[in-house]
Tab-separated table of C-alpha atoms and ligand atoms in Angstrom:
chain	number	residue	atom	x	y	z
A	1	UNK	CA	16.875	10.194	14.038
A	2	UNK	CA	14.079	10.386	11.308
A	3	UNK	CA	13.465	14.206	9.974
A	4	UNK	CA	9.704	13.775	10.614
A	5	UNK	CA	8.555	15.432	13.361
A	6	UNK	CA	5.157	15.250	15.390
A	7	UNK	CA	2.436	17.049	14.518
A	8	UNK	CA	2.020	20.317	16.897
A	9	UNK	CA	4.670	20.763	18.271
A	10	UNK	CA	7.580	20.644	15.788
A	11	UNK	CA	9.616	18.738	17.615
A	12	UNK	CA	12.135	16.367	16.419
A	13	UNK	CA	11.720	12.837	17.922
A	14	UNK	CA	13.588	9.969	17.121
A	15	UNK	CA	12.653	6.930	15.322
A	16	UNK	CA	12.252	4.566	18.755
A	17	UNK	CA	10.068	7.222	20.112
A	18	UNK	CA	7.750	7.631	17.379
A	19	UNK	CA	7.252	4.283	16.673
A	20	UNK	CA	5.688	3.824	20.511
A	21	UNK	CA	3.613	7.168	19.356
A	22	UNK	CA	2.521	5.017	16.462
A	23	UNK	CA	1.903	1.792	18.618
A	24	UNK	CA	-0.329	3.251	21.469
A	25	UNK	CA	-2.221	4.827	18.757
A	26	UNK	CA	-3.058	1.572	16.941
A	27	UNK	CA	-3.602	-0.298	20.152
A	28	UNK	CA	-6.127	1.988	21.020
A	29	UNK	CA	-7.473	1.227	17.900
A	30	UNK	CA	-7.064	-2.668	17.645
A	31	UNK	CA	-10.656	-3.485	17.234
A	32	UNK	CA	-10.947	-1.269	13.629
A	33	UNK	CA	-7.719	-3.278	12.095
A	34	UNK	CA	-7.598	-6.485	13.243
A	35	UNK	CA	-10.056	-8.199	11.530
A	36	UNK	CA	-12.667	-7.434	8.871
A	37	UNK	CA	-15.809	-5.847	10.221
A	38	UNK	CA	-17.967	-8.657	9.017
A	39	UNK	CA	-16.089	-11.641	10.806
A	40	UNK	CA	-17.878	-10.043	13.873
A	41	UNK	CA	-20.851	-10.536	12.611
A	42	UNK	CA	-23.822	-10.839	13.903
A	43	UNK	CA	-22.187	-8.241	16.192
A	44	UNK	CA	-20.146	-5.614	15.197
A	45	UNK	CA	-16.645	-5.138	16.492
A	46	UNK	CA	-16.638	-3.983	20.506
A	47	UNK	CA	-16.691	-0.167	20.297
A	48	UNK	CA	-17.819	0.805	16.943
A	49	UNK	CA	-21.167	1.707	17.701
A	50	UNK	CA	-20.716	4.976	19.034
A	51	UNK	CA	-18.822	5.771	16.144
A	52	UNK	CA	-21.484	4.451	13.597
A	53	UNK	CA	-23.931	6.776	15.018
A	54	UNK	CA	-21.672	9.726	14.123
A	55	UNK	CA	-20.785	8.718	11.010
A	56	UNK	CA	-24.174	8.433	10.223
A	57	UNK	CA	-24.937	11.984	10.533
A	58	UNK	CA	-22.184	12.768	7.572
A	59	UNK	CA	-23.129	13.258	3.821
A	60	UNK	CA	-21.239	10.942	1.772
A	61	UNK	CA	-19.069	14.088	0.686
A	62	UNK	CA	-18.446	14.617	3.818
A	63	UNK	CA	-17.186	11.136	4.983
A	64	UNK	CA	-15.001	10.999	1.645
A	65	UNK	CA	-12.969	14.353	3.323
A	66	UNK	CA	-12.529	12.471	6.288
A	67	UNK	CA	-11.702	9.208	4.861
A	68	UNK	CA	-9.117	11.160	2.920
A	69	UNK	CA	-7.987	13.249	5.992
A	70	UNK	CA	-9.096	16.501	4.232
A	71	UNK	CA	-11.512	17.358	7.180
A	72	UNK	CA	-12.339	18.084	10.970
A	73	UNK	CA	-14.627	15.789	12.494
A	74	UNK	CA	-17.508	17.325	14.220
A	75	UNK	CA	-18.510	14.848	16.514
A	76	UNK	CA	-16.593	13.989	19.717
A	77	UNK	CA	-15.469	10.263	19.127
A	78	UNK	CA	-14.652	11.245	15.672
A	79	UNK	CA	-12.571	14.198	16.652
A	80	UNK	CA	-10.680	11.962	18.946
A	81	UNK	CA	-9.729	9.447	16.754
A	82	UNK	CA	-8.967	11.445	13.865
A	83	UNK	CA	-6.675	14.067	16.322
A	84	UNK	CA	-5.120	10.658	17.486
A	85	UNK	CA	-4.439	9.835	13.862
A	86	UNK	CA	-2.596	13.515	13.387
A	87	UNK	CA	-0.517	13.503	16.356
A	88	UNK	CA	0.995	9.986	15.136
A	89	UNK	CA	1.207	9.901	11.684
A	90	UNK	CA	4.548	10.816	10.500
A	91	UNK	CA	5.255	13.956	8.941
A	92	UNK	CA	7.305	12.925	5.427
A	93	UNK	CA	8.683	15.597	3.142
A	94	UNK	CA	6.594	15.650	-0.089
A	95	UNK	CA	9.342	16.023	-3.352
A	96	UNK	CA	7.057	17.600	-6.569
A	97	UNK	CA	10.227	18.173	-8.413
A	98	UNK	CA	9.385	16.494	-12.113
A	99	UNK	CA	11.778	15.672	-14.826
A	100	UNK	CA	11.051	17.165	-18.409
A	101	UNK	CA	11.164	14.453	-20.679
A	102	UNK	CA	9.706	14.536	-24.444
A	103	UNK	CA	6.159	13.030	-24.625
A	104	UNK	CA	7.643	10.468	-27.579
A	105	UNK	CA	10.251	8.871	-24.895
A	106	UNK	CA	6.956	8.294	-23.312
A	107	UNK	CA	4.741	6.525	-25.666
A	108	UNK	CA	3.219	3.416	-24.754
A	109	UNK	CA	3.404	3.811	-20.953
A	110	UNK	CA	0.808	4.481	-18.408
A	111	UNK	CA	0.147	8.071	-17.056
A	112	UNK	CA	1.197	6.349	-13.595
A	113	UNK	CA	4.399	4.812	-14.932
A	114	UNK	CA	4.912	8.274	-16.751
A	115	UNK	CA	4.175	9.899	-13.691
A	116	UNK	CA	6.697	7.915	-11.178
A	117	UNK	CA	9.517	8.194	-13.518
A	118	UNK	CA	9.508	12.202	-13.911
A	119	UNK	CA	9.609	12.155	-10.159
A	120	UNK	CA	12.408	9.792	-9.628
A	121	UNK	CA	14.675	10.741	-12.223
A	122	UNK	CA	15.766	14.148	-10.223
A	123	UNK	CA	16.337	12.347	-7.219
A	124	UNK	CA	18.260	9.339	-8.902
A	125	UNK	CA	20.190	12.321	-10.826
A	126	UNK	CA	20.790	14.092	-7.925
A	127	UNK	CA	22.382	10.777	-5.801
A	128	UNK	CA	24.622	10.259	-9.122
A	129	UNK	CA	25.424	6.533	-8.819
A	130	UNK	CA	28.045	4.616	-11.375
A	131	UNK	CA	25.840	2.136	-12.133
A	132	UNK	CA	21.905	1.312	-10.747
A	133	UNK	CA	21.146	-1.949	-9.282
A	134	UNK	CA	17.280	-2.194	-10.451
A	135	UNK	CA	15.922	-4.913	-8.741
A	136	UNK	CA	12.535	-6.502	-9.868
A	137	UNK	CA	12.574	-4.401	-12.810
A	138	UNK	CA	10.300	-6.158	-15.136
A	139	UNK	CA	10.972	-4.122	-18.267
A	140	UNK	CA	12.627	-1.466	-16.831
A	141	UNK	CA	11.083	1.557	-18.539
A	142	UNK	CA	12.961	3.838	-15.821
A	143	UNK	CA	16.471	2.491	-16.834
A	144	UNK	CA	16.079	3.047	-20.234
A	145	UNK	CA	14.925	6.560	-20.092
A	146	UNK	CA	17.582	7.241	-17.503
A	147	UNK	CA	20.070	5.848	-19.466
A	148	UNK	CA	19.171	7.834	-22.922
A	149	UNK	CA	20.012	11.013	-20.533
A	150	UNK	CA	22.793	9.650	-18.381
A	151	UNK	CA	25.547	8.530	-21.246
A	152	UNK	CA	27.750	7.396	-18.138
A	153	UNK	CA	25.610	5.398	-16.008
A	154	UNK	CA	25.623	1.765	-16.239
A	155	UNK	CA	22.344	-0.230	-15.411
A	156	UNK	CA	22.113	-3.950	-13.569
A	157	UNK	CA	18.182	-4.873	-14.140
A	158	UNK	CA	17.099	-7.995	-12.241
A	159	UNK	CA	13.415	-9.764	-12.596
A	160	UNK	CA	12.509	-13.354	-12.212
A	161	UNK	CA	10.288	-13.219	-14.854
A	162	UNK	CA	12.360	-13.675	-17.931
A	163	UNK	CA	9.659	-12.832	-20.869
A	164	UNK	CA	9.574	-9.024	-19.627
A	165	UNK	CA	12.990	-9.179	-20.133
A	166	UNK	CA	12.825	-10.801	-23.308
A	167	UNK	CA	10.292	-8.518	-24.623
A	168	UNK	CA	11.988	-5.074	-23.436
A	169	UNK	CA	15.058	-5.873	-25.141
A	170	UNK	CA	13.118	-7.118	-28.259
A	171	UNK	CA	11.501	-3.530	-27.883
A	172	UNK	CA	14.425	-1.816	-27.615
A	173	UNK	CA	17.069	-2.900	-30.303
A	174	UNK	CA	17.953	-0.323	-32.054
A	175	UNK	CA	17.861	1.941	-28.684
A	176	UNK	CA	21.961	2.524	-28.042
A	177	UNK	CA	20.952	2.943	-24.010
A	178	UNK	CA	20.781	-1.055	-24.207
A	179	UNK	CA	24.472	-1.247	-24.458
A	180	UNK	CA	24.699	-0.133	-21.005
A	181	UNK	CA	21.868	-1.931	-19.495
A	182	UNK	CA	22.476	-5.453	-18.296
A	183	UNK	CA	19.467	-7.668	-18.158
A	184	UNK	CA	20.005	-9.918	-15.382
A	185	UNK	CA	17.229	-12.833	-14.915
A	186	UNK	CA	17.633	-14.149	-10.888
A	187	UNK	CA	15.297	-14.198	-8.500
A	188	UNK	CA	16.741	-11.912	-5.419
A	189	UNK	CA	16.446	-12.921	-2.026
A	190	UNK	CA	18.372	-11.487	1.277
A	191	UNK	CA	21.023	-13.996	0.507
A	192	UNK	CA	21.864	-12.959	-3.308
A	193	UNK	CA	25.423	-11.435	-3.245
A	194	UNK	CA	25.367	-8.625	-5.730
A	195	UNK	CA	28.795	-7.544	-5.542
A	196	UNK	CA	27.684	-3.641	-4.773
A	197	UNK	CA	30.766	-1.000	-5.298
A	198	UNK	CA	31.182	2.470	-3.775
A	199	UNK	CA	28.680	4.677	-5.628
A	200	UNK	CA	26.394	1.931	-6.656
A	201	UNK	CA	22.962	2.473	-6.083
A	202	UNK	CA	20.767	-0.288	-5.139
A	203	UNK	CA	17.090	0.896	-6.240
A	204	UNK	CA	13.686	-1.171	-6.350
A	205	UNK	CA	10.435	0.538	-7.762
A	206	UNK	CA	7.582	-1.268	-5.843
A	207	UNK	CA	9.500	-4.125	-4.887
A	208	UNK	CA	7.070	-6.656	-3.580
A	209	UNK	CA	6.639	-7.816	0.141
A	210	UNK	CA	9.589	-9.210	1.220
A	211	UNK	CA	11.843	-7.827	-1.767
A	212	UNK	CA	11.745	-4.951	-0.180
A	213	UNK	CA	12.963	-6.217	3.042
A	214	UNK	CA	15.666	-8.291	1.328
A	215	UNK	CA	17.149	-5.141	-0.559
A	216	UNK	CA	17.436	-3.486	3.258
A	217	UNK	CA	19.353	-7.036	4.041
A	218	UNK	CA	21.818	-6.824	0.673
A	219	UNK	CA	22.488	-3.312	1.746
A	220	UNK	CA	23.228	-4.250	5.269
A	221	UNK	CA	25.627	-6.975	4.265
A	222	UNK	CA	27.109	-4.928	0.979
A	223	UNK	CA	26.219	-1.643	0.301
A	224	UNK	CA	26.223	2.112	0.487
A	225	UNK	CA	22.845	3.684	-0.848
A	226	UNK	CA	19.382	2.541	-1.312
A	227	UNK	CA	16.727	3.748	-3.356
A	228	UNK	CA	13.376	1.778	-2.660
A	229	UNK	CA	9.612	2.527	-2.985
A	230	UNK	CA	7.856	-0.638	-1.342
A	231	UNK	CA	4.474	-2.098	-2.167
A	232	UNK	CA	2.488	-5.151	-1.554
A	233	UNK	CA	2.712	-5.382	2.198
A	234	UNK	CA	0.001	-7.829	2.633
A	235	UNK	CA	2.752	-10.045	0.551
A	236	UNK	CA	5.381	-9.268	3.795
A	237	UNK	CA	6.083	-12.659	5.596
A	238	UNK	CA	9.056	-10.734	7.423
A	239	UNK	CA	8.399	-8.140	9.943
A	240	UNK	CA	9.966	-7.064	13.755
A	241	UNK	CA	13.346	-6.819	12.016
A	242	UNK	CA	14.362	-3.590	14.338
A	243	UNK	CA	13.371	-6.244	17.409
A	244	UNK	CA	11.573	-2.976	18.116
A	245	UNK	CA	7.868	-3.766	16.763
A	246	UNK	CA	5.734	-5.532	19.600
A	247	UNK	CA	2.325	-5.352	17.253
A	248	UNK	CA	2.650	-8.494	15.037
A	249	UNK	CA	0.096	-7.634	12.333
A	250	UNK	CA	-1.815	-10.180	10.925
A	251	UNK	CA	-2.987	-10.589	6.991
A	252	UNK	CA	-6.135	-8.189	7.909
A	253	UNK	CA	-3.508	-5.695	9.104
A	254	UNK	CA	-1.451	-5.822	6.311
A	255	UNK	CA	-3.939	-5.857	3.761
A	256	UNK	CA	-5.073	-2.555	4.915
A	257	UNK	CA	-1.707	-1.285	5.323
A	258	UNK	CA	-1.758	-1.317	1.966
A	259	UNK	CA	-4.741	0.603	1.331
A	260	UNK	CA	-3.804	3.172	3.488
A	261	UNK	CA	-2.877	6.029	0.654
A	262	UNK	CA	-5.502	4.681	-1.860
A	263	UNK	CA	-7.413	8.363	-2.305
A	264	UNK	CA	-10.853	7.524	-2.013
A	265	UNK	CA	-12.760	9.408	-4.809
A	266	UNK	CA	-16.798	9.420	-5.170
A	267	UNK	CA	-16.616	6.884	-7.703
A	268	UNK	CA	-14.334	4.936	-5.925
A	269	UNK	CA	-16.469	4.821	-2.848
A	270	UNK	CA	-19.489	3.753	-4.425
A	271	UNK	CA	-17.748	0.582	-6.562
A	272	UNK	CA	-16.365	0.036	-2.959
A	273	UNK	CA	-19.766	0.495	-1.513
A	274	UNK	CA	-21.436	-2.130	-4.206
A	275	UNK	CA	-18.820	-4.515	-3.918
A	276	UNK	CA	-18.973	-4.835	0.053
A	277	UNK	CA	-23.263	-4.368	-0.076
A	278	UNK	CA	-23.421	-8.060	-2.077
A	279	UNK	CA	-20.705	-9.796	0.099
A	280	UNK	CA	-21.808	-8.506	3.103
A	281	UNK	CA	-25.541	-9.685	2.500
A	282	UNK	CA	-24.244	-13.004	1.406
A	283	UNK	CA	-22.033	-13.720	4.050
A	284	UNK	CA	-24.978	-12.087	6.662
A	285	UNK	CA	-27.817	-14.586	5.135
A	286	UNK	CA	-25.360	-17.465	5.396
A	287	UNK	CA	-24.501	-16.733	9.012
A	288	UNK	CA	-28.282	-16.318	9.206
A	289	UNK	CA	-28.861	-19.747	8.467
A	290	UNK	CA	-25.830	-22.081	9.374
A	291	UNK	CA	-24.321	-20.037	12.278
A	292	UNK	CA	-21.504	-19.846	10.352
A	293	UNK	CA	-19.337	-17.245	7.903
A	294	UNK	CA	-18.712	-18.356	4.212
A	295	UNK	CA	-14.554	-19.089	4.954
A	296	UNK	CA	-13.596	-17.633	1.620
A	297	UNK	CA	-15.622	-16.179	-1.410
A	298	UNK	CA	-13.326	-15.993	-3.805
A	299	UNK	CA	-13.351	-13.300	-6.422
A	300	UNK	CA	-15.834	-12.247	-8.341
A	301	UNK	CA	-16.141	-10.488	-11.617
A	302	UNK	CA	-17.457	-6.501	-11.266
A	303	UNK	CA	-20.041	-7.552	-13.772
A	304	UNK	CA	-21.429	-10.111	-10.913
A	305	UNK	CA	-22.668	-6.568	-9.095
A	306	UNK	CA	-24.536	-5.684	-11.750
A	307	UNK	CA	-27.136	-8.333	-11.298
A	308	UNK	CA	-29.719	-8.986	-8.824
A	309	UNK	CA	-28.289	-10.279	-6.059
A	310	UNK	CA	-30.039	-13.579	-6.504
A	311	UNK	CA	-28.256	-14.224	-9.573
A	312	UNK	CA	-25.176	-12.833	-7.863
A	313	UNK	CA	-25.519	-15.537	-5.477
A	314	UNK	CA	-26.074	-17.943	-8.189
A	315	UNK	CA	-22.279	-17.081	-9.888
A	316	UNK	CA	-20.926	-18.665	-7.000
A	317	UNK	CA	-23.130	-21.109	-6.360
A	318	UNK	CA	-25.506	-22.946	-8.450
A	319	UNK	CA	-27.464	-24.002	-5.325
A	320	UNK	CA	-27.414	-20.849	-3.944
A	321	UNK	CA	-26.004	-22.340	-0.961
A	322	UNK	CA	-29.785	-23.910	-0.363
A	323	UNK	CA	-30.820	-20.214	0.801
A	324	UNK	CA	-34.143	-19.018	0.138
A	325	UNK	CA	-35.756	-15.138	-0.826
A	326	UNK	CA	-32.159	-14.031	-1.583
A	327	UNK	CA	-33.379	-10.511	-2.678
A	328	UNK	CA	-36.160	-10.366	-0.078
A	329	UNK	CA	-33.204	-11.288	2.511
A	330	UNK	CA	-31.157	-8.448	0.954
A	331	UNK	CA	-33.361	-5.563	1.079
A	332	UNK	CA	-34.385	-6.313	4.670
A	333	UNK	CA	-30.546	-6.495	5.521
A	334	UNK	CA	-29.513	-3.152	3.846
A	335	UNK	CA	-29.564	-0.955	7.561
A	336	UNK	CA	-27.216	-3.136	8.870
A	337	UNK	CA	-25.064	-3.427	6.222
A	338	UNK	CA	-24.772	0.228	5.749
A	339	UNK	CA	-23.310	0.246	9.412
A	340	UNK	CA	-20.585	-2.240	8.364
A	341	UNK	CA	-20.163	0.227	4.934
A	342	UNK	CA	-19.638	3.248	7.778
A	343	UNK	CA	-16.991	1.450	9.688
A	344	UNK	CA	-14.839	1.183	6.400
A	345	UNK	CA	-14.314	5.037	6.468
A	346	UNK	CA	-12.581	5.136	9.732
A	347	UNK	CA	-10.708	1.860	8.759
A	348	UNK	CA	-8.222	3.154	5.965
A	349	UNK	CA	-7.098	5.866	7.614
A	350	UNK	CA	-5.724	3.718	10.475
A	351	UNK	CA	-4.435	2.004	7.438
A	352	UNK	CA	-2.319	4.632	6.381
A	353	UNK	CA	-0.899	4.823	10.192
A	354	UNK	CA	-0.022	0.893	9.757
A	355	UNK	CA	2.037	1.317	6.637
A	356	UNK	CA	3.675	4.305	8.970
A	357	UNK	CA	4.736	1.798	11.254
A	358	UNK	CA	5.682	-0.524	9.180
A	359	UNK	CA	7.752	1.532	7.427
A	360	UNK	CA	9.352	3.079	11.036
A	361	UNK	CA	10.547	-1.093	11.595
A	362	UNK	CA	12.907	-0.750	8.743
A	363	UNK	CA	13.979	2.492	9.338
A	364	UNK	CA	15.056	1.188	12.971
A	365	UNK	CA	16.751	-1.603	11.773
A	366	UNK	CA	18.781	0.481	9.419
A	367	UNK	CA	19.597	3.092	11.549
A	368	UNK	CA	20.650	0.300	14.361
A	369	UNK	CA	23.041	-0.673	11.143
A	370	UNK	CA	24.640	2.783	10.865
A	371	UNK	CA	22.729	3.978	8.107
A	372	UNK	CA	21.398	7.202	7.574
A	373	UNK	CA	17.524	7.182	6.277
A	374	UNK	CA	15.008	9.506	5.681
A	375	UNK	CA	11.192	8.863	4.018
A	376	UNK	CA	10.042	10.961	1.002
A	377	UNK	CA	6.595	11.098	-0.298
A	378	UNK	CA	7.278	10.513	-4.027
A	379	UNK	CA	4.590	10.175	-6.104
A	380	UNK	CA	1.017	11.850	-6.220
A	381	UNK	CA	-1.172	9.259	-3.932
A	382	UNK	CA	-4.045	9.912	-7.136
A	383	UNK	CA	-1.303	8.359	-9.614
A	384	UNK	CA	0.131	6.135	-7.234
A	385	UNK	CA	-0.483	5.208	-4.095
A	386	UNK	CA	2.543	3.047	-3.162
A	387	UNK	CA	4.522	6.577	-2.543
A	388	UNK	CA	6.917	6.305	0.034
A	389	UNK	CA	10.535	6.337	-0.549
A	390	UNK	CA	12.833	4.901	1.827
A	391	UNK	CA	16.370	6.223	1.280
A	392	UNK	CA	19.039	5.150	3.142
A	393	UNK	CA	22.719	6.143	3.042
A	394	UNK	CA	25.580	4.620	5.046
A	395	UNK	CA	26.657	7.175	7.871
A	396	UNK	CA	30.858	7.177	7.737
B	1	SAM	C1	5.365	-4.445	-9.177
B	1	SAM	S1	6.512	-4.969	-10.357
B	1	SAM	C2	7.526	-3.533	-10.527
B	1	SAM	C3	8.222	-3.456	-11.836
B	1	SAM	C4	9.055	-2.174	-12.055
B	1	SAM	N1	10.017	-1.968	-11.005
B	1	SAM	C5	8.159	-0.986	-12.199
B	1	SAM	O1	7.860	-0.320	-11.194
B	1	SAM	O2	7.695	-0.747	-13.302
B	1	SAM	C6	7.551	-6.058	-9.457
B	1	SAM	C7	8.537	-6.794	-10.305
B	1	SAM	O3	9.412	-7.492	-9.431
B	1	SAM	C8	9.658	-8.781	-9.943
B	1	SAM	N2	10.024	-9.612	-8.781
B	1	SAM	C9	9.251	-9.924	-7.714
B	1	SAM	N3	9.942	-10.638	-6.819
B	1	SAM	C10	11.215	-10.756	-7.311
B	1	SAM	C11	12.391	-11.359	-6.839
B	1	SAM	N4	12.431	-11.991	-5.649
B	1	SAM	N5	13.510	-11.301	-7.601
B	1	SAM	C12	13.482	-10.665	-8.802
B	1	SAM	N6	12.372	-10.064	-9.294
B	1	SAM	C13	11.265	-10.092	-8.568
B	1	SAM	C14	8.373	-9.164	-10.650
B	1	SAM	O4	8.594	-10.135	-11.627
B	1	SAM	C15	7.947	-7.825	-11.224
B	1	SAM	O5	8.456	-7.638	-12.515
């Protein structure tokens, strides 16, 4: 049983039950996540066209509140889908409680590094482990402050990448906490034996993909407690581990998974909003003339959107893909990108119910293991989107 609860009616329900909530809710929705809008094109995807006429009657303030979930939708297909959204998300208890730690301890780290640490260290405090298992570390700025406040805990920091190690413990010399941290370079899989003890914490800040997934496996086979913030699910080959998740989702699925708590801010929206205009019209034109869709673009540099688009076109392609009156082409395709741009804002919310479900797979599967787990919402979604916890304890 998950402590989340659905939305109206305060009810607890377990974990089985609201991942079916979640699944009717994104089959209902298949057509926004399943692929990108533009691979429909010259259509767009089956039943979007009702909601592109609402949308359309929004003010871009107005669709940012609903992107971000911070409004009521006005219009009747709207309201549907965003009351569907409600009634299946999950509920998961926020945790504001900060750390006070001396701005020097902090020097040369990002505000969101800054951020996540002040957050975790109460909770890591609180569980009390012997000794931290910090897998995919890199140069494990949390251990180290821990550490300086923790005289008796003992640190095991794992990365594959052996210069971040290097470098932190260059860094960190004359720092005494070193004499308890072990830098351990290995590259962890489900099959690494760790040798976990009672009151060792195994703990992974944004653990890639399948790391994540692996540390849930370790635990499984050898542990007590787990302490892991996930991140880069479009990196996830594994998924269905509970044997309870019938929606395989595919690479478009898990990309916006991952997108799901990105706050969208006006700024944000309108890079967003440049970005997509130039791809779309490229890949539209193309389709325009071969019948086809560009199969990958590549990346492009954020100066490339500063251009006209005929030189944009020209970055990739010297030839400009033998296409003719680029930025005539452009400007007559701008209404129809626009409707594409619209679809985007009713896209990452579902998003944010994906990574929901995602998440409610490995809950399953550890609760089918006798483990106790609950989801937190960790960090501020502003500082750091990646914010849900997964803890998981082993019931006796
Ligand atoms: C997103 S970074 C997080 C670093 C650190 N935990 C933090 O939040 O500041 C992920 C780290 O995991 C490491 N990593 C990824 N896969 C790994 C694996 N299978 N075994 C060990 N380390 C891994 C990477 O080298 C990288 O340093």
């Amino acid at each position: 049983m998950i402590n989340n609860e659905t939305c109206d009616n305060h009810r607890e329900v377990n974990t089985l039950d609201q991942m079916l909530i979640i699944e009717n809710t994104l089959k209902k929705y298949q057509f926004l996540w399943d692929k990108e809008p533009i691979d429909y094109y010259p259509n767009l995807p089956s039943n979007t066209l009702g909601f592109i006429g609402e949308l359309q009657n929004y003010s871009s303030e107005e669709l940012i509140e609903l992107e971000n979930l911070n409004a009521k939708a006005k219009t009747p297909l709207l309201s549907e889908l965003f009351k569907d959204l409600k009634d299946s998300l999950l509920r998961i208890n926020q945790l504001k409680q900060e750390a006070r730690i001396n701005q020097n301890e902090l020097r040369g780290l990002s505000l969101k590094k800054c951020h996540e640490i002040k957050r975790l260290i109460p909770i890591l405090e609180e569980l009390s482990p012997t000794l931290i298992h910090d897998i995919g570390s890199g140069k494990a700025p949390l251990s180290f402050l821990m550490a300086q406040r923790n005289l008796e805990m003992q640190f095991k920091c794992y990365d594959l990448d052996k210069t971040l190690q290097t470098s932190a413990i260059k860094k960190n010399q004359n720092n005494m906490a070193l004499k308890r941290i072990n830098f351990i370079h290995q590259t962890i899989s489900s099959k690494s034996q760790l040798d976990l003890k009672d009151r060792e914490l195994l703990f992974g800040l944004h653990a890639c993909g399948d790391l994540s997934i692996d540390l849930i496996k370790i635990l499984i086979k050898e542990g007590n407690d787990l302490f892991n913030i996930p991140c880069c699910f479009h990196k996830q080959t594994k998924q269905n581990l509970s044997g309870h998740q019938s929606l395989k989702l595919n690479k478009f699925a898990l990309t916006l998974a991952n997108r799901g708590q990105i706050n969208i801010t006006p700024k944000a929206l309108s890079i967003r909003n440049e970005y997509k205009t130039y791809r779309y019209a490229l890949q539209m034109i193309y389709f325009n003339k071969y019948q086809k869709l560009i199969m990958s673009l590549g990346n492009a540099h954020k100066s490339w959107y500063q251009l006209s688009f005929h030189d944009y076109v020209k970055k990739y392609d010297q030839d400009l893909f033998y296409l003719d009156n680029l930025n005539k082409s452009f400007y007559a395709l701008k209404k129809t990108i626009n409707d594409y741009l619209l679809i985007e804002v009713i896209r990452n919310p579902i998003g944010r119910l994906l990574e929901h479900y995602l998440l409610l797979d490995r809950v399953l599967y550890l609760e089918k293991n006798n483990f106790k787990v609950e989801l937190i919402e960790l960090f501020n979604n502003e500082l750091s989107p990646k914010n849900i916890a997964l803890k998981a304890t082993k019931s006796i």
